[in-house]
Structure formats: C-alpha cells, structure tokens
PDB file of C-alpha atoms in Angstrom:
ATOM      1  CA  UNK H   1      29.471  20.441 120.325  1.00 53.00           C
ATOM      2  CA  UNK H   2      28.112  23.631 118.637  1.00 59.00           C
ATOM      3  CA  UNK H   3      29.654  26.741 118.369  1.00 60.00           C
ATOM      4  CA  UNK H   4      27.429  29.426 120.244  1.00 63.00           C
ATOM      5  CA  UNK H   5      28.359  32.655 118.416  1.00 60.00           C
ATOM      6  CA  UNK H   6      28.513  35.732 120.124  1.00 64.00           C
ATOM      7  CA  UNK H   7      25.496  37.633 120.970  1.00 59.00           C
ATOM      8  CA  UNK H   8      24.087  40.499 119.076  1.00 60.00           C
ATOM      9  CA  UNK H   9      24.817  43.740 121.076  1.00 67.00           C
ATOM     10  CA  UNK H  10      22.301  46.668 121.134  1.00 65.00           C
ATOM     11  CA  UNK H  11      18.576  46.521 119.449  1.00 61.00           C
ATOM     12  CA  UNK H  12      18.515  45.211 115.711  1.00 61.00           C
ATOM     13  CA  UNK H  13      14.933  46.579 115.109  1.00 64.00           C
ATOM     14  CA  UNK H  14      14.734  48.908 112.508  1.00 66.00           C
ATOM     15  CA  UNK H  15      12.687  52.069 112.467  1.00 65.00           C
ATOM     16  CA  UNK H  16       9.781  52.299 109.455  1.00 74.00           C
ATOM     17  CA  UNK H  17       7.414  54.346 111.149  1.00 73.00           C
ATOM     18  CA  UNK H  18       6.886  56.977 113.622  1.00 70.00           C
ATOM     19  CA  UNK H  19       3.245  56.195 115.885  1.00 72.00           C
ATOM     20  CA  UNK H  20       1.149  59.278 116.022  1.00 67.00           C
ATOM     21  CA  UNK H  21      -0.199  59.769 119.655  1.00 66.00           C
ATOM     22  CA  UNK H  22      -2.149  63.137 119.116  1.00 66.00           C
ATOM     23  CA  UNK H  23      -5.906  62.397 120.077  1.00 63.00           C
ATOM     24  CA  UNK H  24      -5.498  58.947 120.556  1.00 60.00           C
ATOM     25  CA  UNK H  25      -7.121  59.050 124.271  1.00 68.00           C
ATOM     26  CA  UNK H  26      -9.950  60.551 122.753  1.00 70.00           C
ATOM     27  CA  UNK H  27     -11.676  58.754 119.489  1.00 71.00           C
ATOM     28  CA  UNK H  28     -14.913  60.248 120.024  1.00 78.00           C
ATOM     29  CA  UNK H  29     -13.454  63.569 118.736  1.00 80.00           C
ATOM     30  CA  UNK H  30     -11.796  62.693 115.658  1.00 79.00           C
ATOM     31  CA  UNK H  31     -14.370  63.401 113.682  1.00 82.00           C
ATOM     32  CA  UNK H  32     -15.079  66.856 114.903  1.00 87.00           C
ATOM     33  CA  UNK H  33     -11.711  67.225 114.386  1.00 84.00           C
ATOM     34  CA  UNK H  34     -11.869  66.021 110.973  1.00 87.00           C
ATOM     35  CA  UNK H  35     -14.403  68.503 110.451  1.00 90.00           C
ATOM     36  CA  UNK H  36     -13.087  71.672 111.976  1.00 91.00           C
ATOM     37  CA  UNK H  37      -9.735  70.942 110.632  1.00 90.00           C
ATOM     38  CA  UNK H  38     -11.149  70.112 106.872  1.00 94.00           C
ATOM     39  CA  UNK H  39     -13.368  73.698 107.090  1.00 96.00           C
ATOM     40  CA  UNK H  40      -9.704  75.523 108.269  1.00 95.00           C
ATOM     41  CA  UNK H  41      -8.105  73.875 105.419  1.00 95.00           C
ATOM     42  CA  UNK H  42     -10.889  75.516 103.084  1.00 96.00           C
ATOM     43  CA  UNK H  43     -11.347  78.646 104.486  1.00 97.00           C
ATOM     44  CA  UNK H  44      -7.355  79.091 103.978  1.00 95.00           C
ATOM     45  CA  UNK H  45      -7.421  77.509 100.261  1.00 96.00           C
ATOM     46  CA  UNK H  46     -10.080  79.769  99.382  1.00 97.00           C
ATOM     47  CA  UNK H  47      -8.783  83.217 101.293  1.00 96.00           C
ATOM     48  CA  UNK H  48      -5.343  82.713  99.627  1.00 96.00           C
ATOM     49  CA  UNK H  49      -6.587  81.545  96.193  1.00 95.00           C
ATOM     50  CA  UNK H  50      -9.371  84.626  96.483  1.00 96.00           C
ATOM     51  CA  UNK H  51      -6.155  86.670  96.994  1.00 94.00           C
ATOM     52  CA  UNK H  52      -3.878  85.193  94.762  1.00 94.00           C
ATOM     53  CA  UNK H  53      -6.429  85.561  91.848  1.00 94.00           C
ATOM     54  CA  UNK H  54      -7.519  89.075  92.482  1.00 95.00           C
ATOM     55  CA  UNK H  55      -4.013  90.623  92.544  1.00 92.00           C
ATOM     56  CA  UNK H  56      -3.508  88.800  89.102  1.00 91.00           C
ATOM     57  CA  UNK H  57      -6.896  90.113  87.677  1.00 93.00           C
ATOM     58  CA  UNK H  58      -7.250  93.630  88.876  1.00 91.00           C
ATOM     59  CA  UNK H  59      -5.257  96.311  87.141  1.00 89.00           C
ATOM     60  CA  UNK H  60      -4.992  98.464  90.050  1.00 89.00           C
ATOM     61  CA  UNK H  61      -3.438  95.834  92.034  1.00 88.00           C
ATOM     62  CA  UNK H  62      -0.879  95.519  89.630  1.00 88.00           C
ATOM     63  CA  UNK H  63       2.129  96.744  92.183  1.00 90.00           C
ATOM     64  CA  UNK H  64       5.035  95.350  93.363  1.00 90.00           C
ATOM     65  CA  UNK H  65       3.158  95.249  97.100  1.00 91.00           C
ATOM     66  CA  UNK H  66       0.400  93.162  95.396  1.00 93.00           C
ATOM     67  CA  UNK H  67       2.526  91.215  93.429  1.00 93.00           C
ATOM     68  CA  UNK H  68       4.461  90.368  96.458  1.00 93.00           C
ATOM     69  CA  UNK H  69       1.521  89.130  98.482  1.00 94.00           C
ATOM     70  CA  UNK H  70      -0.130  87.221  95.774  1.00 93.00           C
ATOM     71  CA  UNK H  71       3.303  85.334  95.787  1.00 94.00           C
ATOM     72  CA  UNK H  72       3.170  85.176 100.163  1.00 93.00           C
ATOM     73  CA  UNK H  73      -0.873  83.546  99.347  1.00 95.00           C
ATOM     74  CA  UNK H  74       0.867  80.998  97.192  1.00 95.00           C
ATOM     75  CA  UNK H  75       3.745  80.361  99.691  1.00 95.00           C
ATOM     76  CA  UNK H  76       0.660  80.198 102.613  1.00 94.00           C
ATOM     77  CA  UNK H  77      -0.907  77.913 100.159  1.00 95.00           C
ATOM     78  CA  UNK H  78       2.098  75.583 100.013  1.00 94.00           C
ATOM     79  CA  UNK H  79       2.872  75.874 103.590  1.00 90.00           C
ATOM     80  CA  UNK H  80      -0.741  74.207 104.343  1.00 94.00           C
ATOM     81  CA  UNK H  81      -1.088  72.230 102.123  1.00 94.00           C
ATOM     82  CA  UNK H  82       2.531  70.387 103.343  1.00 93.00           C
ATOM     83  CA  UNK H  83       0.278  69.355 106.895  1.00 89.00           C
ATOM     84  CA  UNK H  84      -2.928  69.017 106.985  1.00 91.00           C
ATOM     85  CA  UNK H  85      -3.948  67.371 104.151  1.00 90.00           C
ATOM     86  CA  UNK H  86      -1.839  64.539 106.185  1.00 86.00           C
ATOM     87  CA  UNK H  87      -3.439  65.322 109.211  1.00 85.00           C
ATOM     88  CA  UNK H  88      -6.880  64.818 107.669  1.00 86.00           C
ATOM     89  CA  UNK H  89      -5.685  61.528 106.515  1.00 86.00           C
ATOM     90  CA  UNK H  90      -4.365  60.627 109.834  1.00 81.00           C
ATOM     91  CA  UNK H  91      -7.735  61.643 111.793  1.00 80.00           C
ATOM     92  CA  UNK H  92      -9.805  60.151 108.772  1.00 80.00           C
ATOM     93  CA  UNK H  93      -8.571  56.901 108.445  1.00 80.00           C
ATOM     94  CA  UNK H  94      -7.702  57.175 112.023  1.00 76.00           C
ATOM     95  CA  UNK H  95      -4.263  55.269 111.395  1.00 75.00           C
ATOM     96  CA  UNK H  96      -1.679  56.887 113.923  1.00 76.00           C
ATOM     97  CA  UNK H  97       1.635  56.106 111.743  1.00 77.00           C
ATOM     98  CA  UNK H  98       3.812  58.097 109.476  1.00 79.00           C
ATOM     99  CA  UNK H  99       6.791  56.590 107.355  1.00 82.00           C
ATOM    100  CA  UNK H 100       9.846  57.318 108.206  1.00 84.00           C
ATOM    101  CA  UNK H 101      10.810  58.746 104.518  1.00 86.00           C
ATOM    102  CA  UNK H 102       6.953  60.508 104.880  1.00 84.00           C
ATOM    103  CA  UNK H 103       7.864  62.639 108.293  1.00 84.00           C
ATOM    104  CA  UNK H 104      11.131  63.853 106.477  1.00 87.00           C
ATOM    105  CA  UNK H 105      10.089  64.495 103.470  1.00 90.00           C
ATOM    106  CA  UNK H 106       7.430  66.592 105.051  1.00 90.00           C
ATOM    107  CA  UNK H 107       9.777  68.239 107.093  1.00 91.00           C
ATOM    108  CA  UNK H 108      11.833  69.276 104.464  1.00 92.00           C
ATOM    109  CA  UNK H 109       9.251  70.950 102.444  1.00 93.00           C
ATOM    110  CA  UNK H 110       8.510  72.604 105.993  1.00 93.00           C
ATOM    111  CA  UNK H 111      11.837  73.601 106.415  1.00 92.00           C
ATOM    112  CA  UNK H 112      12.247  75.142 102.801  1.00 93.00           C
ATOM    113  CA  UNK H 113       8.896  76.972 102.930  1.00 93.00           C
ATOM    114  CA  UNK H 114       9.472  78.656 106.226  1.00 92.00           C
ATOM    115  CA  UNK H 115      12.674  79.626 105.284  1.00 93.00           C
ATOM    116  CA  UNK H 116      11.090  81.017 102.033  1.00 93.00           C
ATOM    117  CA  UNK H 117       8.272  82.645 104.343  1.00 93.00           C
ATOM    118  CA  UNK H 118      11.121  84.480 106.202  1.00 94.00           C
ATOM    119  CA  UNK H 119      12.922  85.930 102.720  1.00 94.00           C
ATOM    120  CA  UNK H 120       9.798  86.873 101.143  1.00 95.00           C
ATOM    121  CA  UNK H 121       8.578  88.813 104.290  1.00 94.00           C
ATOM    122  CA  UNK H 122      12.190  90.274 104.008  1.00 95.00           C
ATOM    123  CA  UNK H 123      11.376  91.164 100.647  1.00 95.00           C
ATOM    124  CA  UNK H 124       8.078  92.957 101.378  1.00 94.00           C
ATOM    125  CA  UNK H 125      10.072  95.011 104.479  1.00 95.00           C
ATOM    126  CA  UNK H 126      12.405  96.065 101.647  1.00 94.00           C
ATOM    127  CA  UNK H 127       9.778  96.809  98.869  1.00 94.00           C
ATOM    128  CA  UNK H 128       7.947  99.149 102.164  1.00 93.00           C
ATOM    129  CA  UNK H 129      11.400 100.574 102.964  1.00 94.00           C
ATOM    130  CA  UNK H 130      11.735 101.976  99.344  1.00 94.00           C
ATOM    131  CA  UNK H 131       8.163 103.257  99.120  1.00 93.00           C
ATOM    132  CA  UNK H 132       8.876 105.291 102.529  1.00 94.00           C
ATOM    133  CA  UNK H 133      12.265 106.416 102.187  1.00 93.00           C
ATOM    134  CA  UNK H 134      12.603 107.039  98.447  1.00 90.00           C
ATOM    135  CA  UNK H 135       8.814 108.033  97.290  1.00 91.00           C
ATOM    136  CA  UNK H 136       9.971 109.224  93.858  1.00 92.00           C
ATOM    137  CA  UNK H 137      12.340 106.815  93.365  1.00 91.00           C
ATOM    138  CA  UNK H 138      10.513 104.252  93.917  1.00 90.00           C
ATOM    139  CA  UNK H 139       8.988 103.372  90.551  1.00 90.00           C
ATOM    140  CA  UNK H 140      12.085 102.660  88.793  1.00 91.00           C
ATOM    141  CA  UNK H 141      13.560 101.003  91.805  1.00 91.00           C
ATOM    142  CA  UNK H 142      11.014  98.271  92.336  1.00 91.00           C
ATOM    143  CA  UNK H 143      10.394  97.941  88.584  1.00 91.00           C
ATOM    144  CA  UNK H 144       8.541  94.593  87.217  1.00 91.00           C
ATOM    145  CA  UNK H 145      11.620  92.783  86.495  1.00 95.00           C
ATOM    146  CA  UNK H 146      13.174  93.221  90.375  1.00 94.00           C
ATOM    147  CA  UNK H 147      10.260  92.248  91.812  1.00 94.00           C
ATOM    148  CA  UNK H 148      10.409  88.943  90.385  1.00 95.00           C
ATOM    149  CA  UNK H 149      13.664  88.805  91.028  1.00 96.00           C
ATOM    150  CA  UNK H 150      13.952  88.832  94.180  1.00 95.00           C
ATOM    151  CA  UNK H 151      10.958  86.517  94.179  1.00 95.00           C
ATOM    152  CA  UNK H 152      12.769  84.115  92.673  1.00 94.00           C
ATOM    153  CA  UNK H 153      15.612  84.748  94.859  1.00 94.00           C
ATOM    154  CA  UNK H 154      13.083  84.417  97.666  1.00 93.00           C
ATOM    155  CA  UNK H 155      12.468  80.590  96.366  1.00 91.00           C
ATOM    156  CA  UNK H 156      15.576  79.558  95.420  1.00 92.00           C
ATOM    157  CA  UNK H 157      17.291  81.233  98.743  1.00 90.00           C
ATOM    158  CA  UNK H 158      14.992  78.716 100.987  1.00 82.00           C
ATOM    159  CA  UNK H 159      16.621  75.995  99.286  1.00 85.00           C
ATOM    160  CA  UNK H 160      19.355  75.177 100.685  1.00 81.00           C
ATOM    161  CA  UNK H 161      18.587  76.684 104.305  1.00 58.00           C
ATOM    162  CA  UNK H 162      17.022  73.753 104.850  1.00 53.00           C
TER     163      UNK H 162
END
C-alpha cells in the first residue's frame, strides 16, 4: 500500500507575465495605432530635443528659467521614452505580454521620474518666486551654481520616493 501524501493547498502556478488586454477586441486598429502612437512619440522627441538644444545654444536663453526647462524637456524626454517605445512593441509585434521583472522595472523608472517631474516643477515655482518677489536680488540668488543644484537635488530627490 502507497502512501498518498497530502495534497498541495492553494495554486502552485507561478506568475512570469502579465497579458496585455488593451485593443485586443479590435486587431484591425493596431496598426493605426501603431502609427498615431509612433508620430506622438516623434513629435514629442523632436519638440523636447528642439527645446533642449536651443536653450543650450542660444546665449540669450542662457537663464536659470531656460536652464530649468531644458532640464523639464529632458525629464519629458525620459518620461516617454519609459512607455511607449514598449507600447509600440506591444501593438507592433502585436504580443499582449509583459514580464513580470519588465512591468516593474518600468514602473519604477515611472515612479522616479514623476516624482522628479513634481521637484523640478517645484524648482521652477521657486526660481519664479525669486524673480517676482526679489527682482534685484535675484541674480545672485539663482546664480549658475544653485541652479544646478537644485537640479541635481531635483534627480537625486526622486530617488528614493519611489
């Protein structure tokens, strides 16, 4: 006579992937949607790049409100680039799964960015609130070396938020 261990309790399945339901009831608009997506994805690459080079060019954009939103294009550039290249993927190959290690990943870089979106937009408040309230002050308060500063700070600071 055999022993009959007892029974696993609970599901022993494993989770690998997450299935991507999005469009799926609708294949014959994938590729539009790999179109219109891909010329959104552009348009933003080449608005913010546009942006981010001519505030490093020009010499009369060389203030700290510039210098600031050159750094917010390269943030923007981040931030999109963390989506939809995968999304193109996704609607290109048309393969509806994302790794489990892939979704967090992404999310973290999501996470980290957006918390970096919210200090940098603090930053540019703060950089506006000196300009207002302290006119002639203001060049040696927001001097080269404090605006990257609190860049940096801006970076670093969405760290660990995540």
């Amino acid at each position: 006579m055999k022993h009959q261990g007892k029974p696993p309790e609970g599901n022993l399945t494993s989770w690998k992937e997450f299935v991507l339901l999005g469009f799926a009831e609708v294949p014959q608009l994938q590729w539009f949607l790999f179109g219109l997506f891909f010329v959104i994805y552009m348009i933003i690459l080449l608005g913010n790049g546009t942006i981010l080079v001519i505030t490093k060019v020009e010499p009369a954009l060389q203030t700290p409100m510039y210098f600031f939103l050159g750094n917010f294009s390269f943030l923007e550039i981040c931030y999109v680039s963390v989506t939809l290249p995968r999304m193109l993927m996704n609607l290109g190959t048309q393969r509806r799964t994302i790794s489990l290690v892939a979704c967090a990943t992404q999310m973290c870089f999501i996470l980290v960015l957006g918390a970096t979106e919210c200090f940098l937009l603090a930053v540019m408040a703060y950089d506006c609130c000196v300009a207002i309230c302290n006119p002639l002050q203001y060049p040696l308060v927001m001097n080269h070396k404090v605006c990257i500063l609190l860049v940096v700070a801006s970076w670093i600071s969405g760290i660990p938020v995540q």
